CSV table of C-alpha atoms (C1' of nucleotides) in Angstrom, one decimal:
chain,number,residue,atom,x,y,z
A,2,MET,CA,86.2,159.7,69.5
A,3,LYS,CA,87.2,157.3,72.2
A,4,PRO,CA,86.3,153.6,71.4
A,5,SER,CA,83.2,152.7,73.4
A,6,TYR,CA,84.8,149.8,75.2
A,7,THR,CA,87.0,152.3,77.0
A,8,ARG,CA,83.9,153.6,78.8
A,9,ILE,CA,83.3,150.2,80.2
A,10,LYS,CA,86.9,149.7,81.1
A,11,ASP,CA,87.1,153.1,82.8
A,12,TYR,CA,83.9,152.3,84.7
A,13,LEU,CA,85.3,149.0,85.9
A,14,ILE,CA,88.6,150.4,86.9
A,15,GLU,CA,86.9,153.2,88.8
A,16,GLN,CA,84.6,150.8,90.7
A,17,ILE,CA,87.6,148.5,91.6
A,18,GLU,CA,89.7,151.4,92.7
A,19,GLN,CA,86.9,152.8,94.9
A,20,GLY,CA,86.4,149.4,96.4
A,21,ALA,CA,82.8,149.1,95.0
A,22,PHE,CA,84.1,145.9,93.4
A,23,ALA,CA,86.4,144.4,96.0
A,24,PRO,CA,89.0,141.7,95.4
A,25,GLY,CA,87.2,138.4,95.0
A,26,ASP,CA,84.0,140.0,94.0
A,27,ARG,CA,82.1,139.1,90.9
A,28,ILE,CA,81.6,141.9,88.5
A,29,PRO,CA,78.5,142.2,86.3
A,30,ALA,CA,78.2,139.7,83.4
A,31,GLU,CA,79.1,140.6,79.9
A,32,ASN,CA,75.5,140.7,78.9
A,33,THR,CA,74.6,143.0,81.7
A,34,LEU,CA,77.4,145.4,81.0
A,35,ALA,CA,76.5,145.4,77.3
A,36,LYS,CA,72.9,146.2,78.0
A,37,GLU,CA,73.8,148.9,80.5
A,38,PHE,CA,76.2,150.6,78.2
A,39,GLY,CA,74.1,150.1,75.2
A,40,VAL,CA,76.8,148.2,73.2
A,41,SER,CA,77.0,144.7,71.8
A,42,ARG,CA,78.3,141.9,73.9
A,43,MET,CA,81.5,141.6,71.9
A,44,THR,CA,82.4,145.2,72.9
A,45,ALA,CA,81.8,144.5,76.6
A,46,ASN,CA,83.9,141.4,76.0
A,47,LYS,CA,86.8,143.5,74.8
A,48,ALA,CA,86.7,145.7,77.8
A,49,ILE,CA,86.8,142.8,80.1
A,50,ARG,CA,89.3,140.9,78.1
A,51,ASP,CA,91.7,143.9,78.3
A,52,LEU,CA,91.4,144.0,82.1
A,53,VAL,CA,91.9,140.3,82.4
A,54,HIS,CA,95.0,140.7,80.3
A,55,GLN,CA,96.1,143.5,82.5
A,56,GLY,CA,95.8,141.2,85.5
A,57,MET,CA,93.0,143.1,87.2
A,58,LEU,CA,90.2,140.6,86.6
A,59,MET,CA,90.0,136.8,86.2
A,60,ARG,CA,87.3,134.8,84.5
A,61,ARG,CA,85.8,131.4,85.2
A,62,THR,CA,83.8,129.8,82.5
A,63,GLY,CA,80.2,129.2,83.6
A,64,SER,CA,80.7,131.1,86.8
A,65,GLY,CA,81.7,134.8,86.2
A,66,THR,CA,84.3,137.4,86.1
A,67,TYR,CA,86.1,138.3,89.4
A,68,VAL,CA,88.3,141.0,90.7
A,69,VAL,CA,91.7,139.5,91.2
A,70,GLU,CA,93.1,139.2,94.8
A,71,LEU,CA,96.0,141.5,95.6
A,72,LYS,CA,99.2,139.9,94.6
A,73,ALA,CA,101.7,140.1,97.4
A,74,GLU,CA,104.4,141.0,95.1
A,75,SER,CA,106.7,143.1,97.1
A,76,SER,CA,109.6,145.2,96.1
A,77,LEU,CA,111.7,144.1,93.2
A,78,PHE,CA,115.1,145.0,92.6
A,79,GLU,CA,114.1,148.5,92.0
A,80,ILE,CA,115.2,151.5,93.8
A,81,LYS,CA,112.6,151.3,96.4
A,82,ASN,CA,113.9,152.0,99.8
A,83,ILE,CA,113.5,149.4,102.5
A,84,ALA,CA,111.3,151.6,104.6
A,85,ASP,CA,108.7,151.8,101.9
A,86,GLU,CA,109.1,148.1,101.2
A,87,ILE,CA,108.3,147.3,104.8
A,88,ARG,CA,105.4,149.7,105.0
A,89,ALA,CA,104.0,148.2,101.8
A,90,ARG,CA,103.9,144.9,103.6
A,91,GLY,CA,102.1,146.5,106.5
A,92,GLY,CA,105.1,146.3,108.7
A,93,VAL,CA,106.7,149.0,110.9
A,94,HIS,CA,110.1,150.2,109.9
A,95,SER,CA,112.7,151.5,112.4
A,96,SER,CA,116.4,151.9,112.2
A,97,ASP,CA,119.6,152.4,114.2
A,98,VAL,CA,122.3,154.6,112.8
A,99,ASN,CA,125.4,152.8,113.8
A,100,ARG,CA,128.1,154.9,112.1
A,101,LEU,CA,128.0,158.1,110.1
A,102,GLU,CA,131.3,159.6,109.1
A,103,GLU,CA,133.8,160.6,106.5
A,104,VAL,CA,136.2,157.8,105.7
A,105,ARG,CA,139.0,157.2,103.2
A,106,ALA,CA,138.1,155.0,100.3
A,107,LEU,CA,140.3,152.0,100.1
A,108,GLY,CA,140.5,148.9,97.9
A,109,ASP,CA,137.1,147.8,96.5
A,110,VAL,CA,135.3,150.8,97.7
A,111,ALA,CA,137.5,153.2,95.8
A,112,ILE,CA,137.4,151.1,92.7
A,113,PHE,CA,133.7,150.6,92.8
A,114,LEU,CA,133.0,154.2,93.6
A,115,GLY,CA,135.3,155.3,90.9
A,116,VAL,CA,137.4,157.6,93.1
A,117,GLN,CA,141.1,157.8,93.9
A,118,THR,CA,142.3,155.4,96.5
A,119,GLY,CA,142.5,157.2,99.8
A,120,SER,CA,140.2,160.0,98.9
A,121,ARG,CA,137.5,161.0,101.3
A,122,VAL,CA,134.0,159.6,100.9
A,123,PHE,CA,130.9,159.6,103.2
A,124,TYR,CA,130.0,156.4,104.9
A,125,SER,CA,126.8,155.4,106.7
A,126,GLU,CA,126.1,152.2,108.5
A,127,ILE,CA,122.5,151.5,109.5
A,128,VAL,CA,120.6,148.5,110.8
A,129,HIS,CA,117.0,148.4,109.6
A,130,ARG,CA,114.2,146.6,111.5
A,131,GLU,CA,110.8,145.3,110.4
A,132,ASN,CA,108.5,145.2,113.4
A,133,GLY,CA,111.6,145.3,115.6
A,134,VAL,CA,113.3,142.4,113.9
A,135,LYS,CA,116.7,143.3,112.3
A,136,ILE,CA,116.5,142.4,108.6
A,137,GLN,CA,119.1,144.5,107.0
A,138,LEU,CA,122.6,145.9,107.6
A,139,GLU,CA,123.1,148.7,105.2
A,140,ARG,CA,126.6,150.0,104.6
A,141,ARG,CA,126.8,152.8,102.1
A,142,HIS,CA,129.6,154.8,100.6
A,143,VAL,CA,128.6,158.0,98.9
A,144,ASN,CA,130.4,160.2,96.4
A,145,PRO,CA,130.8,163.4,98.4
A,146,ARG,CA,130.8,165.6,95.4
A,147,LEU,CA,127.2,164.7,94.7
A,148,ALA,CA,125.8,165.1,98.2
A,149,PRO,CA,128.1,167.5,100.2
A,150,ASP,CA,125.6,167.6,103.0
A,151,TYR,CA,125.0,163.8,103.2
A,152,LEU,CA,126.2,163.5,106.7
A,153,GLU,CA,123.9,166.1,108.0
A,154,GLN,CA,120.7,164.4,107.1
A,155,ASP,CA,118.3,162.9,109.5
A,156,PHE,CA,118.6,159.2,108.9
A,157,GLU,CA,116.1,158.3,111.6
A,158,SER,CA,113.3,159.8,109.6
A,159,GLN,CA,114.5,159.1,106.1
A,160,THR,CA,116.6,156.4,104.6
A,161,PRO,CA,119.8,157.2,102.7
A,162,ASN,CA,118.2,155.9,99.6
A,163,ALA,CA,115.3,158.3,99.8
A,164,ILE,CA,117.6,161.2,100.4
A,165,LEU,CA,119.8,160.5,97.4
A,166,VAL,CA,117.0,159.5,95.1
A,167,ALA,CA,115.2,162.7,95.8
A,168,ARG,CA,118.2,164.6,94.6
A,169,TYR,CA,119.5,162.5,91.8
A,170,PRO,CA,117.2,160.5,89.4
A,171,VAL,CA,118.7,157.0,89.3
A,172,THR,CA,119.2,155.9,85.8
A,173,ASP,CA,121.3,152.7,86.3
A,174,VAL,CA,121.6,150.2,89.0
A,175,GLU,CA,123.9,147.3,89.2
A,176,HIS,CA,123.4,144.5,91.7
A,177,SER,CA,125.4,141.5,92.6
A,178,VAL,CA,123.8,139.0,95.0
A,179,GLU,CA,125.5,136.1,96.8
A,180,ALA,CA,125.1,133.9,99.8
A,181,VAL,CA,127.6,134.3,102.5
A,182,HIS,CA,128.2,133.7,106.2
A,183,PRO,CA,128.4,136.9,108.3
A,184,SER,CA,131.6,138.0,109.9
A,185,PRO,CA,131.5,138.1,113.7
A,186,GLN,CA,131.0,141.8,113.6
A,187,GLU,CA,128.2,141.5,111.2
A,188,ALA,CA,126.6,138.7,113.1
A,189,ALA,CA,126.7,140.8,116.2
A,190,LEU,CA,125.1,143.8,114.5
A,191,LEU,CA,122.2,141.7,113.2
A,192,ASP,CA,121.9,139.5,116.3
A,193,ILE,CA,122.4,136.3,114.4
A,194,SER,CA,124.7,133.3,114.5
A,195,GLU,CA,127.8,133.3,112.4
A,196,ARG,CA,126.4,130.0,111.1
A,197,GLU,CA,123.4,131.6,109.5
A,198,ALA,CA,123.3,131.9,105.8
A,199,CYS,CA,123.0,135.5,104.7
A,200,LEU,CA,122.1,137.3,101.5
A,201,LYS,CA,124.6,139.8,100.5
A,202,VAL,CA,123.6,142.4,98.0
A,203,ILE,CA,126.0,144.9,96.5
A,204,ARG,CA,124.4,147.8,94.7
A,205,ARG,CA,125.9,150.5,92.7
A,206,SER,CA,123.7,153.3,91.4
A,207,TRP,CA,124.3,155.9,88.8
A,208,SER,CA,122.6,159.1,87.8
A,209,GLY,CA,123.6,159.4,84.2
A,210,GLU,CA,127.4,159.1,84.2
A,211,LEU,CA,127.8,159.9,87.9
A,212,LEU,CA,128.3,157.0,90.3
A,213,ILE,CA,126.2,158.0,93.3
A,214,SER,CA,126.7,155.3,95.8
A,215,TYR,CA,128.1,151.9,96.5
A,216,THR,CA,126.1,150.0,99.0
A,217,GLN,CA,126.4,146.7,100.7
A,218,LEU,CA,123.2,145.1,102.1
A,219,LEU,CA,123.4,142.1,104.4
A,220,HIS,CA,120.2,140.2,105.2
A,221,PRO,CA,119.8,137.2,107.5
A,222,GLY,CA,118.7,134.4,105.2
A,223,SER,CA,116.0,133.4,107.6
A,224,ARG,CA,114.4,136.8,107.6
A,225,TYR,CA,114.6,138.1,104.1
A,226,LYS,CA,113.9,137.2,100.6
A,227,LEU,CA,114.4,139.3,97.5
A,228,ASN,CA,111.8,139.5,94.8
A,229,ALA,CA,111.9,140.7,91.3
A,230,ARG,CA,109.6,140.7,88.4
A,231,PHE,CA,110.3,141.8,84.9
A,232,HIS,CA,108.2,142.4,82.0
A,233,THR,CA,110.2,142.3,78.8
A,234,GLY,CA,107.6,141.7,76.1
A,235,SER,CA,105.8,143.9,73.8
A,236,LEU,CA,102.3,143.0,75.0
B,11,MET,CA,86.4,120.1,69.0
B,12,LYS,CA,89.2,122.6,69.0
B,13,PRO,CA,88.2,126.2,68.4
B,14,SER,CA,88.9,127.1,64.9
B,15,TYR,CA,91.2,130.1,65.7
B,16,THR,CA,93.7,127.5,67.0
B,17,ARG,CA,94.1,126.2,63.5
B,18,ILE,CA,95.3,129.7,62.4
B,19,LYS,CA,97.4,130.1,65.5
B,20,ASP,CA,99.1,126.7,65.0
B,21,TYR,CA,99.7,127.5,61.3
B,22,LEU,CA,101.3,130.8,62.1
B,23,ILE,CA,103.5,129.4,64.9
B,24,GLU,CA,104.6,126.6,62.6
B,25,GLN,CA,105.5,129.0,59.8
B,26,ILE,CA,107.4,131.2,62.2
B,27,GLU,CA,109.3,128.3,63.8
B,28,GLN,CA,110.2,126.9,60.4
B,29,GLY,CA,111.4,130.3,59.3
B,30,ALA,CA,108.9,130.7,56.5
B,31,PHE,CA,107.9,133.9,58.4
B,32,ALA,CA,111.1,135.3,59.6
B,33,PRO,CA,111.5,138.0,62.3
B,34,GLY,CA,110.5,141.3,60.7
B,35,ASP,CA,108.4,139.7,58.0
B,36,ARG,CA,104.9,140.8,57.5
B,37,ILE,CA,102.4,138.0,57.8
B,38,PRO,CA,99.2,137.7,55.7
B,39,ALA,CA,96.4,140.2,56.6
B,40,GLU,CA,93.4,139.3,58.7
B,41,ASN,CA,91.2,139.2,55.7
B,42,THR,CA,93.5,136.9,53.8
B,43,LEU,CA,93.8,134.5,56.7
B,44,ALA,CA,90.1,134.6,57.3
B,45,LYS,CA,89.4,133.7,53.6
B,46,GLU,CA,92.0,131.0,53.4
B,47,PHE,CA,90.8,129.3,56.6
B,48,GLY,CA,87.2,129.8,55.8
B,49,VAL,CA,86.4,131.7,59.0
B,50,SER,CA,85.2,135.2,59.7
B,51,ARG,CA,87.6,138.0,60.2
B,52,MET,CA,86.9,138.2,63.9
B,53,THR,CA,88.1,134.7,64.3
B,54,ALA,CA,91.3,135.3,62.4
B,55,ASN,CA,91.6,138.4,64.5
B,56,LYS,CA,91.5,136.4,67.7
B,57,ALA,CA,94.3,134.1,66.5
B,58,ILE,CA,96.5,137.1,65.7
B,59,ARG,CA,95.6,138.9,68.9
B,60,ASP,CA,96.6,135.9,71.0
B,61,LEU,CA,100.0,135.7,69.3
B,62,VAL,CA,100.5,139.5,69.7
B,63,HIS,CA,99.7,139.1,73.3
B,64,GLN,CA,102.1,136.2,73.6
B,65,GLY,CA,104.8,138.5,72.2
B,66,MET,CA,105.3,136.6,69.0
B,67,LEU,CA,103.8,139.2,66.6
B,68,MET,CA,103.3,142.9,66.6
B,69,ARG,CA,100.8,145.0,64.7
B,70,ARG,CA,100.9,148.4,63.0
B,71,THR,CA,97.7,150.0,62.2
B,72,GLY,CA,97.4,150.6,58.5
B,73,SER,CA,100.5,148.7,57.7
B,74,GLY,CA,100.3,145.1,58.8
B,75,THR,CA,101.2,142.4,61.3
B,76,TYR,CA,104.9,141.5,61.7
B,77,VAL,CA,106.9,138.8,63.3
B,78,VAL,CA,108.7,140.2,66.3
B,79,GLU,CA,112.4,140.4,66.2
B,80,LEU,CA,114.0,138.2,68.8
B,81,LYS,CA,115.4,140.3,71.6
B,82,ALA,CA,118.8,139.0,72.4
B,83,GLU,CA,119.0,138.4,76.1
B,84,SER,CA,119.0,141.6,78.0
B,85,SER,CA,121.8,141.5,80.4
B,86,LEU,CA,119.5,141.6,83.3
B,87,PHE,CA,118.4,138.9,85.5
B,88,GLU,CA,117.0,137.3,82.6
B,89,ILE,CA,116.6,134.3,80.7
B,90,LYS,CA,120.1,133.7,79.9
B,91,ASN,CA,120.8,130.1,80.2
B,92,ILE,CA,123.7,129.0,82.3
B,93,ALA,CA,125.6,127.4,79.5
B,94,ASP,CA,125.8,130.7,77.6
B,95,GLU,CA,126.7,132.5,80.8
B,96,ILE,CA,129.6,130.2,81.4
B,97,ARG,CA,130.8,130.3,77.9
B,98,ALA,CA,130.6,134.1,78.0
B,99,ARG,CA,133.1,134.0,80.9
B,100,GLY,CA,135.3,131.7,78.8
B,101,GLY,CA,134.5,128.6,80.9
B,102,VAL,CA,133.5,125.2,79.8
B,103,HIS,CA,130.0,124.1,80.6
B,104,SER,CA,129.0,120.5,81.2
B,105,SER,CA,126.0,118.9,82.9
B,106,ASP,CA,124.6,115.7,84.4
B,107,VAL,CA,121.0,114.9,84.0
B,108,ASN,CA,120.0,113.5,87.3
B,109,ARG,CA,116.3,112.9,86.8
B,110,LEU,CA,114.0,113.4,83.9
B,111,GLU,CA,110.4,112.3,84.4
B,112,GLU,CA,106.7,113.0,84.7
B,113,VAL,CA,105.6,113.7,88.2
B,114,ARG,CA,102.5,114.9,90.1
B,115,ALA,CA,102.5,118.5,90.9
B,116,LEU,CA,102.0,118.9,94.7
B,117,GLY,CA,101.9,121.9,97.0
B,118,ASP,CA,103.9,124.9,96.0
B,119,VAL,CA,104.7,123.4,92.6
B,120,ALA,CA,101.0,123.1,91.6
B,121,ILE,CA,100.3,126.6,93.0
B,122,PHE,CA,103.2,128.2,91.3
B,123,LEU,CA,102.7,126.4,88.0
B,124,GLY,CA,99.1,127.3,88.1
B,125,VAL,CA,97.9,123.7,87.6
B,126,GLN,CA,95.6,121.4,89.6
B,127,THR,CA,97.2,119.7,92.5
B,128,GLY,CA,98.1,116.2,91.5
B,129,SER,CA,98.1,116.9,87.8
B,130,ARG,CA,101.0,115.6,85.8
B,131,VAL,CA,103.9,117.9,84.9
B,132,PHE,CA,107.4,117.3,83.6
B,133,TYR,CA,110.3,117.5,85.9
B,134,SER,CA,114.0,117.7,85.2
B,135,GLU,CA,116.9,117.8,87.6
B,136,ILE,CA,120.2,118.7,86.2
B,137,VAL,CA,123.6,119.6,87.8
B,138,HIS,CA,125.6,122.2,85.8
B,139,ARG,CA,129.3,122.5,86.0
B,140,GLU,CA,131.7,125.2,85.0
B,141,ASN,CA,135.1,123.8,84.2
B,142,GLY,CA,134.1,120.7,86.0
B,143,VAL,CA,133.1,122.4,89.2
B,144,LYS,CA,129.4,122.0,90.2
B,145,ILE,CA,127.9,125.4,90.4
B,146,GLN,CA,124.1,124.9,90.0
B,147,LEU,CA,121.5,122.4,90.8
B,148,GLU,CA,118.6,123.1,88.5
B,149,ARG,CA,115.2,121.6,89.2
B,150,ARG,CA,112.6,122.5,86.8
B,151,HIS,CA,108.8,121.9,86.5
B,152,VAL,CA,107.3,122.4,83.1
B,153,ASN,CA,103.8,122.9,82.0
B,154,PRO,CA,103.3,119.8,79.8
B,155,ARG,CA,100.7,121.4,77.6
B,156,LEU,CA,103.3,123.9,76.4
B,157,ALA,CA,106.0,121.4,75.6
B,158,PRO,CA,104.6,117.9,75.1
B,159,ASP,CA,107.9,116.6,74.0
B,160,TYR,CA,110.0,118.1,76.8
B,161,LEU,CA,111.2,114.8,78.2
B,162,GLU,CA,112.5,113.7,74.8
B,163,GLN,CA,114.9,116.5,74.4
B,164,ASP,CA,118.7,116.0,74.5
B,165,PHE,CA,119.6,117.8,77.7
B,166,GLU,CA,123.3,117.0,77.3
B,167,SER,CA,123.6,119.3,74.3
B,168,GLN,CA,121.0,121.9,75.2
B,169,THR,CA,119.8,123.4,78.4
B,170,PRO,CA,116.1,123.2,79.3
B,171,ASN,CA,116.0,127.0,79.1
B,172,ALA,CA,117.3,127.1,75.6
B,173,ILE,CA,114.8,124.5,74.5
B,174,LEU,CA,111.8,126.4,76.0
B,175,VAL,CA,112.9,129.8,75.0
B,176,ALA,CA,113.3,128.7,71.4
B,177,ARG,CA,109.6,127.9,71.4
B,178,TYR,CA,108.1,130.5,73.6
B,179,PRO,CA,109.2,134.1,73.7
B,180,VAL,CA,109.5,134.9,77.4
B,181,THR,CA,107.6,138.1,78.3
B,182,ASP,CA,107.7,138.0,82.0
B,183,VAL,CA,110.0,136.6,84.6
B,184,GLU,CA,109.7,136.5,88.3
B,185,HIS,CA,112.5,135.8,90.7
B,186,SER,CA,112.8,135.3,94.3
B,187,VAL,CA,116.3,135.0,95.8
B,188,GLU,CA,117.3,133.9,99.3
B,189,ALA,CA,120.2,132.5,101.2
B,190,VAL,CA,119.7,129.0,102.6
B,191,HIS,CA,121.6,126.0,103.8
B,192,PRO,CA,121.3,123.0,101.6
B,193,SER,CA,119.5,119.8,102.5
B,194,PRO,CA,121.6,116.7,102.9
B,195,GLN,CA,120.5,115.5,99.5
B,196,GLU,CA,121.2,118.9,97.9
B,197,ALA,CA,124.6,119.0,99.5
B,198,ALA,CA,125.4,115.6,98.2
B,199,LEU,CA,124.4,116.5,94.7
B,200,LEU,CA,126.6,119.6,94.7
B,201,ASP,CA,129.5,118.0,96.6
B,202,ILE,CA,129.4,120.6,99.3
B,203,SER,CA,129.0,120.7,103.0
B,204,GLU,CA,125.6,121.2,104.6
B,205,ARG,CA,127.2,124.1,106.4
B,206,GLU,CA,127.8,126.1,103.2
B,207,ALA,CA,125.6,129.1,102.5
B,208,CYS,CA,123.7,128.7,99.2
B,209,LEU,CA,121.9,131.0,96.9
B,210,LYS,CA,118.5,129.8,96.1
B,211,VAL,CA,116.8,131.3,93.2
B,212,ILE,CA,113.2,130.6,92.3
B,213,ARG,CA,112.2,131.6,88.8
B,214,ARG,CA,108.8,131.6,87.1
B,215,SER,CA,108.6,132.5,83.4
B,216,TRP,CA,105.6,133.4,81.3
B,217,SER,CA,105.0,133.7,77.6
B,218,GLY,CA,102.1,136.1,77.6
B,219,GLU,CA,99.7,134.8,80.0
B,220,LEU,CA,101.0,131.2,79.8
B,221,LEU,CA,103.1,130.1,82.7
B,222,ILE,CA,105.9,128.1,81.1
B,223,SER,CA,108.0,126.8,83.9
B,224,TYR,CA,108.8,126.9,87.6
B,225,THR,CA,112.4,126.5,88.4
B,226,GLN,CA,114.5,126.2,91.5
B,227,LEU,CA,118.2,127.0,91.2
B,228,LEU,CA,120.6,126.2,94.0
B,229,HIS,CA,124.1,127.6,93.9
B,230,PRO,CA,127.0,127.1,96.4
B,231,GLY,CA,127.6,130.5,97.9
B,232,SER,CA,131.3,130.1,97.4
B,233,ARG,CA,131.1,129.4,93.8
B,234,TYR,CA,128.4,131.6,92.4
B,235,LYS,CA,127.3,135.2,92.3
B,236,LEU,CA,124.3,136.7,90.6
B,237,ASN,CA,124.7,139.9,88.6
B,238,ALA,CA,122.1,142.2,87.3
B,239,ARG,CA,122.2,145.6,85.8
B,240,PHE,CA,119.3,147.8,84.9
B,241,HIS,CA,118.9,150.9,83.0
B,242,THR,CA,115.8,152.6,84.2
B,243,GLY,CA,116.0,156.2,83.2
B,244,SER,CA,115.2,158.5,80.4
B,245,LEU,CA,118.5,160.4,81.0
C,19,DT,C1',67.8,124.6,84.6
C,20,DA,C1',69.3,129.2,84.2
C,21,DG,C1',73.2,132.0,83.9
C,22,DT,C1',78.0,132.6,82.4
C,23,DG,C1',81.8,132.8,79.5
C,24,DG,C1',84.0,130.8,74.9
C,25,DT,C1',83.5,130.9,70.4
C,26,DC,C1',81.7,132.4,65.9
C,27,DT,C1',79.4,134.8,61.9
C,28,DA,C1',78.8,138.2,58.0
C,29,DG,C1',78.6,142.0,57.5
C,30,DA,C1',80.0,147.4,58.6
C,31,DC,C1',82.5,152.1,59.1
C,32,DC,C1',86.7,154.4,60.3
C,33,DA,C1',91.6,156.1,60.7
C,34,DC,C1',95.8,155.2,59.3
C,35,DC,C1',99.8,154.0,56.1
C,36,DC,C1',101.8,153.5,51.8
C,37,DC,C1',101.9,154.1,47.0
D,18,DG,C1',93.0,155.0,46.5
D,19,DG,C1',93.5,150.5,48.1
D,20,DG,C1',95.0,147.8,51.8
D,21,DT,C1',95.5,147.3,56.8
D,22,DG,C1',94.2,147.0,61.4
D,23,DG,C1',90.6,149.1,65.1
D,24,DT,C1',86.3,148.9,66.3
D,25,DC,C1',81.5,147.5,66.4
D,26,DT,C1',76.9,145.1,65.6
D,27,DA,C1',73.1,141.7,66.5
D,28,DG,C1',72.5,137.9,66.5
D,29,DA,C1',73.9,132.5,67.4
D,30,DC,C1',75.3,127.8,69.5
D,31,DC,C1',78.0,125.6,72.9
D,32,DA,C1',80.3,123.8,77.4
D,33,DC,C1',80.5,124.7,81.8
D,34,DT,C1',79.0,126.1,86.7
D,35,DA,C1',75.9,126.5,90.2
D,36,DA,C1',71.6,126.3,92.4
DNA sequence: TAGTGGTCTAGACCACCCC
DNA sequence: GGGTGGTCTAGACCACTAA
């Protein structure tokens, strides 16, 4: 038998998801809910308390219990691709494929991709725009064994990330983040000054033991901010 | 008049901090605590529930309530303090306490700390050095209710982070990262040019639902890089 | 002043864990 | 079987908010 507070929780969640209780709205009082569901006030209290704890509701003594306003928390460090991230913010994503070819892995790239220096790897270079504004230069090296047809994909309609993630479940990601100034080439690609501070993110992703890709992301400092939130506790 | 469940909470926190209840230990049962403190079981329950929610205790139905094992820092983006980070690299950490005072929370600070605009909060401003080189300007606002003696700590021997983490298990962290140029004041504090790209990290940390601190970290781009690795899969 | 959440009581029954 | 937490009741008093 399910605890009876779950009936109240489920009801509230449903109303909120359907929009019957919109963000900022006040929900029925503890006493009201208790009466309607035929339980004691402490039981209604537990249902509400759980949802407050979950971040869905907030309470004000003497005033009422309210549906929390949407938190604008955008993408974290997770494997979300930039197109989704932009759409989630309500923006329009577009991109230009600048280069798409097979290259020889040299230096850092070979080391980080874990292949022999000089071996052939796939390379894509794409500029991503949010509402027409260039916000990311993505340069990606892909292990060709894992995605033999990588170069034949349609990158105008899908991002490289989406293509790879669809095929290989990403189990590990490593990031390094630093502030740099762009090279003249990079500045030109992003239409910014060489003087502008940029956020450079280097990402390596694995599927199990396999290193899938090595990616450099360059963002104009004035146009982009990274967000990440972690929950590490036991609740 | 303080609610009576706080007496039980305070007692438990004290015992845990003093080591009387060590990680992994079972604490007295709800009934026992209720009897000893002369309250009803529901009241003892609320005290325990709060500490579970805060991540300090964990419960097992039918077995008991246990002190949570301290999770050593996950190697993520986490709560590692910069002194440990530097030492882990084999470097020598030192720091200068630049400011240490009570200030009024204004604007962003009040919003992000979740306190009333104009209310008093603790503020510390510290420059951290690795092998003598300045690599981080740390500006931290602390919720005074959570650490009333914050300003009396010895920040030359401990970092603010270490002090706070020792007291409150951090369950949630939120970061935002961007590339910026330093203000003239910031440049002076870090001995860098105003032209240098800097990594600006804003971090908020929670213990359960309590917002502990709001911290701004500024790093010279040429001297610092952030690293993070996540394991996300089931593989 | 009426309504709301915050706290509290003194019981109760149950499922679960461990002995 | 005895102890533990999970849930639940039917009341209660209080501080705070809003009208």
